[in-house]
Coordinates of C-alpha atoms in Angstrom, one line a residue:
X1 CA -10.4 -26.8 -12.9
X2 CA -13.1 -24.2 -13.0
X3 CA -13.1 -21.0 -15.1
X4 CA -15.4 -18.3 -13.7
X5 CA -17.3 -15.7 -15.7
X6 CA -14.3 -13.3 -15.3
X7 CA -12.0 -15.9 -16.8
X8 CA -10.1 -16.8 -13.7
X9 CA -9.4 -20.5 -13.1
X10 CA -8.7 -22.6 -10.0
X11 CA -8.1 -26.3 -9.4
X12 CA -10.5 -28.5 -7.6
X13 CA -13.8 -27.3 -9.2
X14 CA -14.3 -24.2 -7.1
X15 CA -14.3 -20.5 -8.0
X16 CA -11.4 -18.4 -6.8
X17 CA -11.9 -16.3 -3.6
X18 CA -10.3 -13.4 -1.8
X19 CA -10.2 -12.5 1.8
X20 CA -9.4 -9.0 2.9
X21 CA -8.1 -8.3 6.4
X22 CA -8.9 -4.8 7.5
X23 CA -6.3 -3.7 10.0
X24 CA -8.0 -0.5 11.1
X25 CA -7.7 0.3 14.8
X26 CA -11.4 1.3 14.9
X27 CA -13.9 -1.4 15.9
X28 CA -17.2 -1.9 14.1
X29 CA -19.5 -0.2 13.4
X30 CA -17.2 2.8 13.2
X31 CA -16.7 4.1 9.6
X32 CA -13.4 3.0 8.2
X33 CA -11.4 4.6 5.3
X34 CA -9.6 1.3 5.0
X35 CA -12.9 -0.5 4.5
X36 CA -13.8 1.8 1.7
X37 CA -10.5 0.9 -0.1
X38 CA -11.1 -2.8 0.6
X39 CA -14.7 -2.6 -0.8
X40 CA -13.3 -1.1 -4.0
X41 CA -10.6 -3.7 -4.3
X42 CA -13.0 -6.5 -3.8
X43 CA -15.2 -4.9 -6.5
X44 CA -12.5 -5.0 -9.1
X45 CA -11.4 -8.5 -8.1
X46 CA -15.0 -9.4 -8.7
X47 CA -14.8 -8.0 -12.2
X48 CA -11.9 -10.5 -12.7
X49 CA -14.1 -13.4 -11.4
X50 CA -12.7 -13.5 -7.9
X51 CA -15.4 -13.3 -5.2
X52 CA -14.3 -11.9 -1.8
X53 CA -15.1 -11.1 1.8
X54 CA -13.5 -8.9 4.4
X55 CA -12.8 -9.2 8.2
X56 CA -12.2 -6.3 10.5
X57 CA -9.4 -7.9 12.6
X58 CA -9.8 -5.6 15.6
X59 CA -13.3 -7.0 16.1
X60 CA -11.7 -10.4 16.9
X61 CA -9.5 -11.3 19.9
X62 CA -6.3 -12.1 18.1
X63 CA -3.7 -13.0 20.7
X64 CA -0.1 -11.8 20.5
X65 CA 2.3 -14.6 19.5
X66 CA 4.1 -16.3 16.6
X67 CA 2.3 -19.6 16.5
X68 CA -0.7 -20.8 14.6
X69 CA -2.7 -21.2 17.9
X70 CA -2.0 -19.3 21.1
X71 CA -4.6 -21.3 23.1
X72 CA -7.9 -20.6 24.8
X73 CA -9.6 -17.4 23.6
X74 CA -7.4 -16.9 20.6
X75 CA -9.4 -15.9 17.5
X76 CA -6.5 -16.3 15.1
X77 CA -7.0 -20.0 14.2
X78 CA -10.4 -19.3 12.7
X79 CA -9.1 -16.3 10.8
X80 CA -6.0 -18.3 9.7
X81 CA -8.2 -21.0 8.2
X82 CA -10.1 -18.3 6.2
X83 CA -6.8 -16.9 4.9
X84 CA -5.5 -20.3 3.8
X85 CA -8.8 -21.2 2.2
X86 CA -8.7 -18.1 0.0
X87 CA -6.6 -17.7 -3.2
X88 CA -6.0 -14.0 -2.7
X89 CA -5.2 -12.1 0.6
X90 CA -5.9 -8.4 0.6
X91 CA -3.9 -6.9 3.5
X92 CA -5.1 -3.4 4.1
X93 CA -3.9 -1.0 6.8
X94 CA -4.3 2.6 7.8
X95 CA -1.2 4.8 8.1
X96 CA -0.3 5.6 11.7
X97 CA 2.8 7.7 12.5
X98 CA 4.1 6.7 9.1
X99 CA 3.8 3.0 9.8
X100 CA 1.2 0.2 9.4
X101 CA -1.1 -0.2 12.3
X102 CA -0.3 -2.4 15.3
X103 CA -3.1 -4.7 14.2
X104 CA -1.4 -5.2 10.8
X105 CA 1.9 -5.9 12.6
X106 CA 0.1 -8.5 14.7
X107 CA -1.4 -10.2 11.7
X108 CA 2.1 -10.5 10.1
X109 CA 3.5 -11.9 13.4
X110 CA 0.8 -14.6 13.4
X111 CA 1.3 -15.4 9.7
X112 CA 5.0 -16.0 10.4
X113 CA 4.0 -19.3 11.9
X114 CA 3.2 -20.6 8.4
X115 CA 7.0 -20.9 7.7
X116 CA 7.2 -23.8 10.2
X117 CA 4.5 -25.9 8.4
X118 CA 5.5 -27.5 5.1
X119 CA 4.2 -30.2 2.8
X120 CA 6.2 -33.2 1.6
X121 CA 7.9 -31.0 -1.0
X122 CA 9.0 -28.4 1.6
X123 CA 6.4 -25.8 0.7
X124 CA 4.5 -23.8 3.3
X125 CA 0.8 -23.5 2.9
X126 CA 1.2 -19.9 1.7
X127 CA 3.0 -21.0 -1.5
X128 CA 0.7 -20.4 -4.4
X129 CA -1.3 -17.8 -2.5
X130 CA -1.5 -14.3 -3.9
X131 CA -1.3 -11.2 -1.7
X132 CA -2.1 -7.6 -2.5
X133 CA -1.5 -4.5 -0.3
X134 CA -3.5 -1.4 0.5
X135 CA -2.6 1.6 2.6
X136 CA -4.9 4.6 3.5
X137 CA -4.1 7.6 5.5
X138 CA -3.9 11.4 5.8
X139 CA -0.2 11.4 6.5
X140 CA 2.9 10.3 4.7
X141 CA 4.2 6.7 4.9
X142 CA 2.5 4.7 2.2
X143 CA 5.6 3.8 0.2
X144 CA 7.4 2.6 3.4
X145 CA 4.4 0.7 4.5
X146 CA 4.0 -1.1 1.2
X147 CA 7.7 -1.9 1.1
X148 CA 7.6 -3.4 4.6
X149 CA 4.4 -5.4 3.9
X150 CA 5.7 -6.7 0.6
X151 CA 8.9 -7.9 2.2
X152 CA 7.0 -9.6 5.0
X153 CA 4.4 -11.3 2.8
X154 CA 6.9 -12.7 0.3
X155 CA 9.1 -13.9 3.2
X156 CA 6.1 -15.7 4.6
X157 CA 5.4 -17.3 1.2
X158 CA 2.8 -15.2 -0.5
X159 CA 3.4 -13.9 -4.0
X160 CA 2.7 -10.2 -4.6
X161 CA 2.0 -9.4 -8.3
X162 CA 3.5 -6.6 -10.3
X163 CA 2.0 -3.3 -9.1
X164 CA 0.2 -5.3 -6.5
X165 CA -0.4 -2.4 -4.1
X166 CA -2.5 0.7 -3.9
X167 CA -2.6 3.7 -1.6
X168 CA -4.2 7.0 -0.9
X169 CA -2.7 9.8 1.2
X170 CA -4.6 12.9 2.1
X171 CA -3.1 16.4 1.9
X172 CA -0.3 16.9 4.4
X173 CA -1.2 18.5 7.7
X174 CA -5.0 18.3 6.9
X175 CA -7.8 16.2 8.3
X176 CA -9.2 14.7 5.1
X177 CA -10.2 11.0 5.1
X178 CA -10.6 8.6 2.2
X179 CA -14.0 7.5 3.4
X180 CA -15.3 11.1 3.0
X181 CA -14.3 11.6 -0.6
X182 CA -17.1 12.2 -3.0
X183 CA -15.4 10.3 -5.7
X184 CA -12.4 7.9 -5.8
X185 CA -9.5 9.6 -7.6
X186 CA -8.9 8.1 -11.1
X187 CA -5.3 7.2 -10.4
X188 CA -6.4 5.1 -7.4
X189 CA -9.1 3.4 -9.5
X190 CA -6.7 2.6 -12.3
X191 CA -4.2 1.2 -9.9
X192 CA -6.9 -0.9 -8.2
X193 CA -7.8 -2.3 -11.6
X194 CA -4.2 -3.2 -12.5
X195 CA -3.8 -4.8 -9.1
X196 CA -6.9 -7.0 -9.6
X197 CA -5.9 -8.0 -13.2
X198 CA -2.4 -9.0 -12.1
X199 CA -3.7 -10.9 -9.0
X200 CA -6.1 -12.8 -11.2
X201 CA -3.4 -13.6 -13.7
X202 CA -1.3 -15.2 -10.9
X203 CA -4.3 -17.2 -9.6
X204 CA -4.7 -18.6 -13.1
X205 CA -1.0 -19.3 -13.3
X206 CA -0.7 -21.1 -10.0
X207 CA -3.8 -23.2 -10.8
X208 CA -1.8 -24.8 -13.7
X209 CA 1.7 -24.3 -12.5
X210 CA 2.2 -24.4 -8.7
X211 CA 5.6 -23.7 -7.1
X212 CA 7.5 -27.0 -7.2
X213 CA 9.3 -26.5 -3.9
X214 CA 12.9 -27.5 -3.1
X215 CA 12.1 -31.2 -2.8
X216 CA 10.4 -31.6 -6.2
X217 CA 13.1 -33.7 -7.9

């Protein structure tokens, strides 16, 4: 077991890692408010000893479907491997029409395949993985989005920590964007810090006490 400078421990002699999936609808190199939120979350996770990286999902040809691999040209298997290799998943989406983006919905549909793969104790590969949620937009819907993503992620097998979500909504009926703010609002920053601290706590916990699974007797 390794303890990083931030105090977070993982089994197997490796430092804990995070992968953020940016579910913006805007391809690179377009500016993304969701990416700004991700960068801030990865920063505070880094303060907790968890190193991270991000992927803009729309830049990859993720096929529709509910299996781990939808065949030739499907970019999901490579992204899936990165998700499962990480200790923490950051799932971040813009708010569109009061809902998560279609890209985010596709990610959840593809992750659903993990329920069909279990180890000898009946545990899917997502057991012991931590997930945190971020929503950014200039319209209402963040609480509903977080509720939907939390339900989906826990159903798939991830564990969402206490206060494991953060959001920013711009003023109603205006055109403000998170990426254009001169300074991150302090309530958002403090929520990001709590999210990171609680995610790191769960990483440490699972390193020593993994879920036993239903067939652990």
